[in-house]
PDB file of C-alpha atoms and ligand atoms in Angstrom:
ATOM      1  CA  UNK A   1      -8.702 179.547 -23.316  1.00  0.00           C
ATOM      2  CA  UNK A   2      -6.131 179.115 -20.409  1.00  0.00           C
ATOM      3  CA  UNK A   3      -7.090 176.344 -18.373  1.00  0.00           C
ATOM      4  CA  UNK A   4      -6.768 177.564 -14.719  1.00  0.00           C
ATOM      5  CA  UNK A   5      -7.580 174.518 -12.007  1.00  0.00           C
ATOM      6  CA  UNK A   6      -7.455 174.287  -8.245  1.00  0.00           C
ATOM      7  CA  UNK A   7      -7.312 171.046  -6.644  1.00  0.00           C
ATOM      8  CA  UNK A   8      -8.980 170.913  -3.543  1.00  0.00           C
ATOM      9  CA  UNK A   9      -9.081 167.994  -1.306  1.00  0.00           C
ATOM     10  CA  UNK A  10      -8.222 167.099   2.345  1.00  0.00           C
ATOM     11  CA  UNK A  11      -4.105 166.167   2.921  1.00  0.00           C
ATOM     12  CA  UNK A  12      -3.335 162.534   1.837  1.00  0.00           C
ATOM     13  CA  UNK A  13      -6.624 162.993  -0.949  1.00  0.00           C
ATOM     14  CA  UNK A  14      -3.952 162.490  -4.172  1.00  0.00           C
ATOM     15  CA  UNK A  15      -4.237 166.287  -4.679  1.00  0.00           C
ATOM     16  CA  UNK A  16      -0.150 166.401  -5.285  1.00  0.00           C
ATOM     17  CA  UNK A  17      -0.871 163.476  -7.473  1.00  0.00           C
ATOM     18  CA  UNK A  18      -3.564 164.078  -9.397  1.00  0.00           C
ATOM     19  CA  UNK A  19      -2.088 167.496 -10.258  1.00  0.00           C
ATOM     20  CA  UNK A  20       1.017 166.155 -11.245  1.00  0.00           C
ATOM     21  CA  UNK A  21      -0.604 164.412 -13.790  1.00  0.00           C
ATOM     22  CA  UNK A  22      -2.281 167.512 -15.584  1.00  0.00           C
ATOM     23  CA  UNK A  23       0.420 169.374 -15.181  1.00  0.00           C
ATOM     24  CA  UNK A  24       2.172 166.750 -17.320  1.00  0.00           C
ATOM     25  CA  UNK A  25      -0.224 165.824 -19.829  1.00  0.00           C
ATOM     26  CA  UNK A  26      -1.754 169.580 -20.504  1.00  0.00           C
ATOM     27  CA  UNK A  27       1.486 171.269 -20.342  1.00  0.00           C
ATOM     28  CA  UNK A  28       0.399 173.801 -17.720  1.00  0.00           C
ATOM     29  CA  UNK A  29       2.894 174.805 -14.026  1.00  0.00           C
ATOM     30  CA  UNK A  30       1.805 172.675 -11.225  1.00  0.00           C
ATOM     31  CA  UNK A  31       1.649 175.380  -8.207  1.00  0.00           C
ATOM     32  CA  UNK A  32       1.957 174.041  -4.736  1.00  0.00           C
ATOM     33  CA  UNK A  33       2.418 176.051  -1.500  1.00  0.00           C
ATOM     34  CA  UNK A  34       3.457 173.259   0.277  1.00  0.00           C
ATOM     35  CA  UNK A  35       6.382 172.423  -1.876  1.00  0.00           C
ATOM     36  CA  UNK A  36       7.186 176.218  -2.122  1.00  0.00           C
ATOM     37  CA  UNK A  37       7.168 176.312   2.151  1.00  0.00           C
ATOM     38  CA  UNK A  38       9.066 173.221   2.626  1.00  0.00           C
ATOM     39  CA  UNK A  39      11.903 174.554  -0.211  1.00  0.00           C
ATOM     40  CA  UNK A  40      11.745 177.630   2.048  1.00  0.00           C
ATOM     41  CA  UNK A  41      12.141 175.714   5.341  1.00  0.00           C
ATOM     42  CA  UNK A  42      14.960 173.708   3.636  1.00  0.00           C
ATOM     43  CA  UNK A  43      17.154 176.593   2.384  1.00  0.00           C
ATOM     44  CA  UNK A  44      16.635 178.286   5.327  1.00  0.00           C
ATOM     45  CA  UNK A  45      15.191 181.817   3.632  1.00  0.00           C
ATOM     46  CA  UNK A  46      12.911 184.220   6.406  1.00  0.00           C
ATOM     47  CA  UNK A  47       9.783 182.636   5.109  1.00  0.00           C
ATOM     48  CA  UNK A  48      11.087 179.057   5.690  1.00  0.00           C
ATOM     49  CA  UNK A  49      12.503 180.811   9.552  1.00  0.00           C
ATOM     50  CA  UNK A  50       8.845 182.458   9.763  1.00  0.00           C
ATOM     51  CA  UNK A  51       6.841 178.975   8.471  1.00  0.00           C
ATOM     52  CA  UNK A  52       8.660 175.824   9.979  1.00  0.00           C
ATOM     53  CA  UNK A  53       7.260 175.309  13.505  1.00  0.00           C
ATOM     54  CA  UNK A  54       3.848 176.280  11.726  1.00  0.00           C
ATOM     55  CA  UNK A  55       3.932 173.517   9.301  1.00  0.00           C
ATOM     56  CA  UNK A  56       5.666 171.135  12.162  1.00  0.00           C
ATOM     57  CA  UNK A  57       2.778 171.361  14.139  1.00  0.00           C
ATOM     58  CA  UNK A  58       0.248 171.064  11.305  1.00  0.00           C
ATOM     59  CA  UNK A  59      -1.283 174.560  11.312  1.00  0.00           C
ATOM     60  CA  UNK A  60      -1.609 177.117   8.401  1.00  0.00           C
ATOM     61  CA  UNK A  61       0.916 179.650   7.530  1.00  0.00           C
ATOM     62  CA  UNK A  62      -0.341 182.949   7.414  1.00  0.00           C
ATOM     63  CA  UNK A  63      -3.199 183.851   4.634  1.00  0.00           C
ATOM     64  CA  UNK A  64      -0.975 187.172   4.132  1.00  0.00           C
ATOM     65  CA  UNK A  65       2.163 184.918   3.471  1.00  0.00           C
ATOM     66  CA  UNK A  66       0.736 182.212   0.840  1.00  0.00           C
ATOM     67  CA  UNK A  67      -1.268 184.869  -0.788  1.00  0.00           C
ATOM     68  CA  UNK A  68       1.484 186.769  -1.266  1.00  0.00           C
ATOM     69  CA  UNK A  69       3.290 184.162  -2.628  1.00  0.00           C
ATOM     70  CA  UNK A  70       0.322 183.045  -5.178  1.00  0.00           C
ATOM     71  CA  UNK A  71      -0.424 186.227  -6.158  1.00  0.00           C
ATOM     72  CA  UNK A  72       3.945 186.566  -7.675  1.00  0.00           C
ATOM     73  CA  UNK A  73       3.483 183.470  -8.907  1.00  0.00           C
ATOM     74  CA  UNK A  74       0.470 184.028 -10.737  1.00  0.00           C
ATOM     75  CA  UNK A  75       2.130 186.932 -12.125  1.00  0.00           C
ATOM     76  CA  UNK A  76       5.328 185.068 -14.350  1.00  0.00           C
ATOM     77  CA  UNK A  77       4.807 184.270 -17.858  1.00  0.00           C
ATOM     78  CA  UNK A  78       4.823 180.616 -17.992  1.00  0.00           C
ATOM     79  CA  UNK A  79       0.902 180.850 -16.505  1.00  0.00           C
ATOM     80  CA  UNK A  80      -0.349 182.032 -19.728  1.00  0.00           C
ATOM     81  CA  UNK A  81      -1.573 178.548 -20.818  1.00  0.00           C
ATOM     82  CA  UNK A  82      -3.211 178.066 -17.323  1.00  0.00           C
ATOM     83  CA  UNK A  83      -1.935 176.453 -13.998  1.00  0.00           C
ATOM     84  CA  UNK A  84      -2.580 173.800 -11.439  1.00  0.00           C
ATOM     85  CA  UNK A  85      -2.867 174.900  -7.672  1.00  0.00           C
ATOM     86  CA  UNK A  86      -2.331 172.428  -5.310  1.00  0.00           C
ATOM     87  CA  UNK A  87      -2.927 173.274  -1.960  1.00  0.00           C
ATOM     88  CA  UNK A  88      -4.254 176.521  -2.208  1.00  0.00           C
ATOM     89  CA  UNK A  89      -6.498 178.312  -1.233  1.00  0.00           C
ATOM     90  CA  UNK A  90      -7.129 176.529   2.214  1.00  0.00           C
ATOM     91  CA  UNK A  91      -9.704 178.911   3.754  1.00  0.00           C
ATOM     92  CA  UNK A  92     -11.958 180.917   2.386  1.00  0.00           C
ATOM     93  CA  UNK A  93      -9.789 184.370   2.934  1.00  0.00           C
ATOM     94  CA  UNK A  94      -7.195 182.817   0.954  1.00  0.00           C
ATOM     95  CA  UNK A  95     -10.556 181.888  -1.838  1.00  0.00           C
ATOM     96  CA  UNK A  96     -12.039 185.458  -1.780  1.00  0.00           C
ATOM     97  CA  UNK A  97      -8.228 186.652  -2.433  1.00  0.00           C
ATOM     98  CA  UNK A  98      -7.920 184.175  -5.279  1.00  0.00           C
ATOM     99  CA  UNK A  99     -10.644 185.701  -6.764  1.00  0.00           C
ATOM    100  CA  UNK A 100      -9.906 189.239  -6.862  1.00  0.00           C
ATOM    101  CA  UNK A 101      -6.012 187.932  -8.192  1.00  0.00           C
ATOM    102  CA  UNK A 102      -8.339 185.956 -10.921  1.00  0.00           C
ATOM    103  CA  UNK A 103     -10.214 189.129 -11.968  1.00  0.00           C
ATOM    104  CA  UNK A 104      -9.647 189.951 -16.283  1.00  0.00           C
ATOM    105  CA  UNK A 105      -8.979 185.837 -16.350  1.00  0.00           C
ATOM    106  CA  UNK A 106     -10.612 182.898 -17.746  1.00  0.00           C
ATOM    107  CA  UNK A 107     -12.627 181.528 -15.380  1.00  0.00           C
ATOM    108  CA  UNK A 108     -11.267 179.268 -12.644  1.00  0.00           C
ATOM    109  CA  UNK A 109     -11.958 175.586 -12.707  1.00  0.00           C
ATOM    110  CA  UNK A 110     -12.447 173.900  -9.380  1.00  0.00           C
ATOM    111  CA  UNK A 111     -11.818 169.922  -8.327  1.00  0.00           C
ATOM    112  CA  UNK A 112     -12.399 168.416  -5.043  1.00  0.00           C
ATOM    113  CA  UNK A 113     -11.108 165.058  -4.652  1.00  0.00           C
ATOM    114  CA  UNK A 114     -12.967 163.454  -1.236  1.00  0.00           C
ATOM    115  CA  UNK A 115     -11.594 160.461   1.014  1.00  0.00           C
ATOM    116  CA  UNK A 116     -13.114 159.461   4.154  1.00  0.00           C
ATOM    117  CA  UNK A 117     -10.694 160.258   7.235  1.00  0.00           C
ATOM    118  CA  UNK A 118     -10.072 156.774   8.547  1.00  0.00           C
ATOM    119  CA  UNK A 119      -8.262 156.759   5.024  1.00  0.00           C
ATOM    120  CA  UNK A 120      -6.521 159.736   4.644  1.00  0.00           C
ATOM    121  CA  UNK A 121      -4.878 158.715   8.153  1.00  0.00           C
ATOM    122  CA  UNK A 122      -3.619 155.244   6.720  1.00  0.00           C
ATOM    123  CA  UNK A 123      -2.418 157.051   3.554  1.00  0.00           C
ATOM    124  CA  UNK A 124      -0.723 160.000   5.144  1.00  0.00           C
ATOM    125  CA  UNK A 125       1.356 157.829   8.093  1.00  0.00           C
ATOM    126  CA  UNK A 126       2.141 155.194   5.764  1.00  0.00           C
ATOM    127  CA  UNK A 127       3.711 157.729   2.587  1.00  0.00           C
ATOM    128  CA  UNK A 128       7.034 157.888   0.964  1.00  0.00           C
ATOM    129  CA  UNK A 129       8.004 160.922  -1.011  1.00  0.00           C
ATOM    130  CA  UNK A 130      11.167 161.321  -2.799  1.00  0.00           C
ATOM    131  CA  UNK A 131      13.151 163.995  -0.820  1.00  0.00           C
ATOM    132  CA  UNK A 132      14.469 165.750  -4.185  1.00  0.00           C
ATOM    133  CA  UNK A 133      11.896 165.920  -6.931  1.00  0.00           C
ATOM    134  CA  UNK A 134       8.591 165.272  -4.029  1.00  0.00           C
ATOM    135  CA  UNK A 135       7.218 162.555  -6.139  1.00  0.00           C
ATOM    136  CA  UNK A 136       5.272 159.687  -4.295  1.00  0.00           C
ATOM    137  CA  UNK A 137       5.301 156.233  -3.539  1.00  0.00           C
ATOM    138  CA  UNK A 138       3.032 153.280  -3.888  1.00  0.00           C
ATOM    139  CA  UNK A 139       0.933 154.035  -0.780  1.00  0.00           C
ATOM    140  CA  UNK A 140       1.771 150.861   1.683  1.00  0.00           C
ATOM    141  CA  UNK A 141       4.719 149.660  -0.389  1.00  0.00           C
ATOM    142  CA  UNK A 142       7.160 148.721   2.002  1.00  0.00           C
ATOM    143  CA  UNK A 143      10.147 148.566  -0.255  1.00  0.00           C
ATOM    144  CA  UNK A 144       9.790 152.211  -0.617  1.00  0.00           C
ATOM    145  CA  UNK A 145      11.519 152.922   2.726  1.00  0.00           C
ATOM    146  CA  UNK A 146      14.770 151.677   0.737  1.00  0.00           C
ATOM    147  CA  UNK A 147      14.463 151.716  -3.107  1.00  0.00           C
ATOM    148  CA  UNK A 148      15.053 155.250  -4.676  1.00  0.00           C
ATOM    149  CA  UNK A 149      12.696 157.243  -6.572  1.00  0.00           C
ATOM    150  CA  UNK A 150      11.204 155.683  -9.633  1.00  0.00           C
ATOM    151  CA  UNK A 151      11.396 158.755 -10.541  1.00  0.00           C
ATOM    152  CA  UNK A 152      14.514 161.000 -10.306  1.00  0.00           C
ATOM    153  CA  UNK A 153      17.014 158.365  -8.672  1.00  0.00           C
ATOM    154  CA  UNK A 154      16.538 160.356  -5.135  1.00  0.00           C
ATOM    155  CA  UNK A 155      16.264 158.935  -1.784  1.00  0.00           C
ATOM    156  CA  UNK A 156      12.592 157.700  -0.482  1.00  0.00           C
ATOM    157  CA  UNK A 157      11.527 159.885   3.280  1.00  0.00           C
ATOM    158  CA  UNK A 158       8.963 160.391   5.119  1.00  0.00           C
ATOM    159  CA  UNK A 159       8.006 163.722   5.437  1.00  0.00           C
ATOM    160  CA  UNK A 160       8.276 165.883   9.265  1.00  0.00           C
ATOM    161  CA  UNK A 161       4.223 166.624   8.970  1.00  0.00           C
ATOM    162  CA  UNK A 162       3.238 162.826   7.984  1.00  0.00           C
ATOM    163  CA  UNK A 163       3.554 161.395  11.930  1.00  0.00           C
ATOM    164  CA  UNK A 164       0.117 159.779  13.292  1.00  0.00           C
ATOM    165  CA  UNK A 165       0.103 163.098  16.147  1.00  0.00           C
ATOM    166  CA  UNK A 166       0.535 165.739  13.727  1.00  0.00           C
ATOM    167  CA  UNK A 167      -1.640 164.219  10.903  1.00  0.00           C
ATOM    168  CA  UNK A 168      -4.515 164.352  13.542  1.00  0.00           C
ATOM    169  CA  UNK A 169      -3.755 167.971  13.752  1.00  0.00           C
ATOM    170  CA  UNK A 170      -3.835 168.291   9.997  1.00  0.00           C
ATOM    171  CA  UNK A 171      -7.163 166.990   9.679  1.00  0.00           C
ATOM    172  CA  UNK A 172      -8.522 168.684  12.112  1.00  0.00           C
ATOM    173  CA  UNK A 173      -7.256 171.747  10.413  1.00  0.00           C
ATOM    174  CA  UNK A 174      -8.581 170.653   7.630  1.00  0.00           C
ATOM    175  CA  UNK A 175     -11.998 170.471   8.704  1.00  0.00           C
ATOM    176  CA  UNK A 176     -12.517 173.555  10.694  1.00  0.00           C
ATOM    177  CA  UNK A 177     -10.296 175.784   7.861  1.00  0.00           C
ATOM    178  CA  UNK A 178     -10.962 174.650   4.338  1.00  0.00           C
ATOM    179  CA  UNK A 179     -13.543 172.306   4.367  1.00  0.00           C
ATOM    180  CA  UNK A 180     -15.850 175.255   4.080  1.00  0.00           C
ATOM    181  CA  UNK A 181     -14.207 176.272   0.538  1.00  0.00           C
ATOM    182  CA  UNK A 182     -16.751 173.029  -0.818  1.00  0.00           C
ATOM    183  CA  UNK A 183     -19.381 175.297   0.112  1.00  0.00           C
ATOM    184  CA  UNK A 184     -17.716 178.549  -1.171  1.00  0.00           C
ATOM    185  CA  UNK A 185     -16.991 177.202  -4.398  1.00  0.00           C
ATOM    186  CA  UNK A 186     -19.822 174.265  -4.101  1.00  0.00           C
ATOM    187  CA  UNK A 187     -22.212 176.258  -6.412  1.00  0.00           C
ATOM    188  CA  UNK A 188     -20.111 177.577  -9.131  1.00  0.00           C
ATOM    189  CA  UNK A 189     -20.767 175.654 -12.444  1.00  0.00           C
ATOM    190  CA  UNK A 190     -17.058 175.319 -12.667  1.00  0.00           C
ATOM    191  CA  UNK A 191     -16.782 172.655  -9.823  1.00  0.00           C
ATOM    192  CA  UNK A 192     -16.859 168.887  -9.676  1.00  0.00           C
ATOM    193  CA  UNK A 193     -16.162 166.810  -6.892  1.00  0.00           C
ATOM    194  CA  UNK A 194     -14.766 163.073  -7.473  1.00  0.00           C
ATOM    195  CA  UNK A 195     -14.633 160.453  -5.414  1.00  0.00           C
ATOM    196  CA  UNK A 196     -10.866 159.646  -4.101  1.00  0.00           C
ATOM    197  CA  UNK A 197     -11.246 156.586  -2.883  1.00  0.00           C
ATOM    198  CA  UNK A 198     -10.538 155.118  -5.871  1.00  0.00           C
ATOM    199  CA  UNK A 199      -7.638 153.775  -7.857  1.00  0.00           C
ATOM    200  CA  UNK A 200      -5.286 156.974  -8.673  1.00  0.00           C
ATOM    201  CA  UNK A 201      -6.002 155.760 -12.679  1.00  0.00           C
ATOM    202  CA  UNK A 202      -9.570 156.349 -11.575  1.00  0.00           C
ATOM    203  CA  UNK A 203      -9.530 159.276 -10.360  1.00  0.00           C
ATOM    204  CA  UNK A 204      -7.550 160.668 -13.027  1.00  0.00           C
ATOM    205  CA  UNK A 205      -9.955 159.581 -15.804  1.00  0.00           C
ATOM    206  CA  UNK A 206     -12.676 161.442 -13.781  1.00  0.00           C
ATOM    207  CA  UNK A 207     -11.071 164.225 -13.416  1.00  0.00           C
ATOM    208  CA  UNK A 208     -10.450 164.583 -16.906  1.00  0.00           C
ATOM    209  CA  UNK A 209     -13.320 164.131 -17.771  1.00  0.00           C
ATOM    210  CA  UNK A 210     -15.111 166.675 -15.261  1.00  0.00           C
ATOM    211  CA  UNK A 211     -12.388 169.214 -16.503  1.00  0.00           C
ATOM    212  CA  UNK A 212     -12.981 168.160 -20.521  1.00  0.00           C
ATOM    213  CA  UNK A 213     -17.100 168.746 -20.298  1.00  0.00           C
ATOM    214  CA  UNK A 214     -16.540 171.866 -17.825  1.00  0.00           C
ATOM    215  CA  UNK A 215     -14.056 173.596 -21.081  1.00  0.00           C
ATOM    216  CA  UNK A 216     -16.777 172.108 -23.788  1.00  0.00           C
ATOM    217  CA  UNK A 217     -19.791 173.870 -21.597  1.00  0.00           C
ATOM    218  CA  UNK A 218     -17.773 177.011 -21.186  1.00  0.00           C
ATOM    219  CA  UNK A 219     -16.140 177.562 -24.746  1.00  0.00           C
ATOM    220  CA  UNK A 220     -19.922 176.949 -25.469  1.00  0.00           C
ATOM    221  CA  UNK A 221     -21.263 179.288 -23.552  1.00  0.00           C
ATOM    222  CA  UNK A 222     -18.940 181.635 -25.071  1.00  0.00           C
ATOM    223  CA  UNK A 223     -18.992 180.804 -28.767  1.00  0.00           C
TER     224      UNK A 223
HETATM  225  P1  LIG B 301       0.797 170.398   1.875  1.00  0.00           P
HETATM  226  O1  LIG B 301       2.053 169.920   1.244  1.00  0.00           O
HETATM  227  O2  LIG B 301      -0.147 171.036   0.900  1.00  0.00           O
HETATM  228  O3  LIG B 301       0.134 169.352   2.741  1.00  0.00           O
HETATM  229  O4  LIG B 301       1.227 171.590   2.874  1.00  0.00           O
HETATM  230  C1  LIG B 301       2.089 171.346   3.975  1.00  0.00           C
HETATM  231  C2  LIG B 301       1.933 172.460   5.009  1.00  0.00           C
HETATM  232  O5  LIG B 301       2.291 173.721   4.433  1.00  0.00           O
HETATM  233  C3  LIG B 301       0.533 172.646   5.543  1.00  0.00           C
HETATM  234  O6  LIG B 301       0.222 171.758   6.609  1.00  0.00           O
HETATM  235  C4  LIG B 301       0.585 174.110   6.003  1.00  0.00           C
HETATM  236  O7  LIG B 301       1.278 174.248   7.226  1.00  0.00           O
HETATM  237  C5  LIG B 301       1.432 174.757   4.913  1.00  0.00           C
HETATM  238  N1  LIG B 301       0.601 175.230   3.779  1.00  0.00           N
HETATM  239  C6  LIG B 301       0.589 174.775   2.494  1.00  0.00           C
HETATM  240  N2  LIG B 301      -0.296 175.434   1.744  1.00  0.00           N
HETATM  241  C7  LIG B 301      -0.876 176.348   2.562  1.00  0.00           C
HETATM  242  C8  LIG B 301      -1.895 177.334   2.385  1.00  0.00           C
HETATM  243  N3  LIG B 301      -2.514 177.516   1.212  1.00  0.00           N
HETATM  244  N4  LIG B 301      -2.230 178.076   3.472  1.00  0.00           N
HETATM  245  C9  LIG B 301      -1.631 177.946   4.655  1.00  0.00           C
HETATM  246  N5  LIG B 301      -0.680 177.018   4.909  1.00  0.00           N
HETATM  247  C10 LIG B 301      -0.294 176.230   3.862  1.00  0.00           C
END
């Protein structure tokens, strides 16, 4: 059975993190639209024209635009095995599409990692990511504005969207835009919720876990 997640979370949750980490240890393409966008934005294609002051001011891109892009992606080959989505869907549009472009598949598995907002705002103004490979650092590790990515090698930033003003934007984006997907998704027996205030380790054991019963229950149900 292909093992098909969505990580869904407010910004600064560990979503990028957490899915990382499955994509690593189950062998399955992390998918984020963020890191698609801001490739866009940094070569300079028409999407990255059409998305930049979007993103800059903390809005959403188009649901036509990242559905578009999810549905070609969800198309290639190296999906077979299952996928990680990080980042999308991020309203309930973008869900309802997900669903139709998950029609014929195994069934989608669904983790919310939740962080109070006083948090999220200390995480988010205070990260580091590595400007070539994305990867993060040590939230509140102040070398990290000058030692290179542990990593790739590549030089430590801040990213253009992780300023206090536009972070306040984010959240509130957050709130009014995909918040509601907890309750769209809230009552499917495929979804789990974890608590992200704890260590990253933590959180990664849980969701492990949640994802390990949620394929036992379903290759149950099936057998
Ligand atoms: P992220 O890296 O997931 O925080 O995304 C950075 C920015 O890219 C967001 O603030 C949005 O402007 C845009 N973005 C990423 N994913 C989506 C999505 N699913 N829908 C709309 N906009 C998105």
């Amino acid at each position: 059975m292909a093992l098909n997640l969505i990580m869904l979370g407010p910004p600064g949750a560990g979503k990028g993190t957490q899915a990382e980490r499955f994509a690593k240890t189950k062998g399955i393409p992390k998918i984020s639209t963020g890191d698609i966008l801001r490739e866009a934005v940094q070569t300079g294609t028409e999407l990255g024209k059409r998305a930049k002051a979007i993103m800059e001011r903390g809005e959403l891109v188009s649901d036509e635009i990242v559905v578009g892009i999810v549905r070609e992606r969800l198309d290639r080959a190296d999906v077979k095995p299952g996928f990680i989505l990080d980042g999308f869907p991020r309203t309930v549009p973008q869900a309802r599409a997900l669903d139709g472009i998950m029609a014929g598949r195994d069934p989608l598995i669904v983790l919310n990692i939740d962080v109070a907002e006083d948090e999220l705002i200390r995480r988010l103004t205070t990260r580091f990511v590595c400007k070539n490979c994305g990867s993060n650092a040590a939230v509140g590790d102040a070398a990290a504005t000058t030692a290179p990515c542990a990593k790739c090698g590549g030089p430590m930033v801040q990213r253009a969207d992780d300023n206090a003003a536009v972070v306040v934007e984010r959240l509130k984006t957050y709130r009014r835009d995909t918040k509601p997907l907890v309750e769209f998704y809230g009552s499917r027996p495929t979804y789990r919720s974890v608590n992200g205030a704890q260590a990253p380790n933590t959180v990664t054991a849980e969701l492990e876990a949640a994802v390990a019963a949620l394929c036992k229950a379903t290759s149950g149900a099936r057998a």
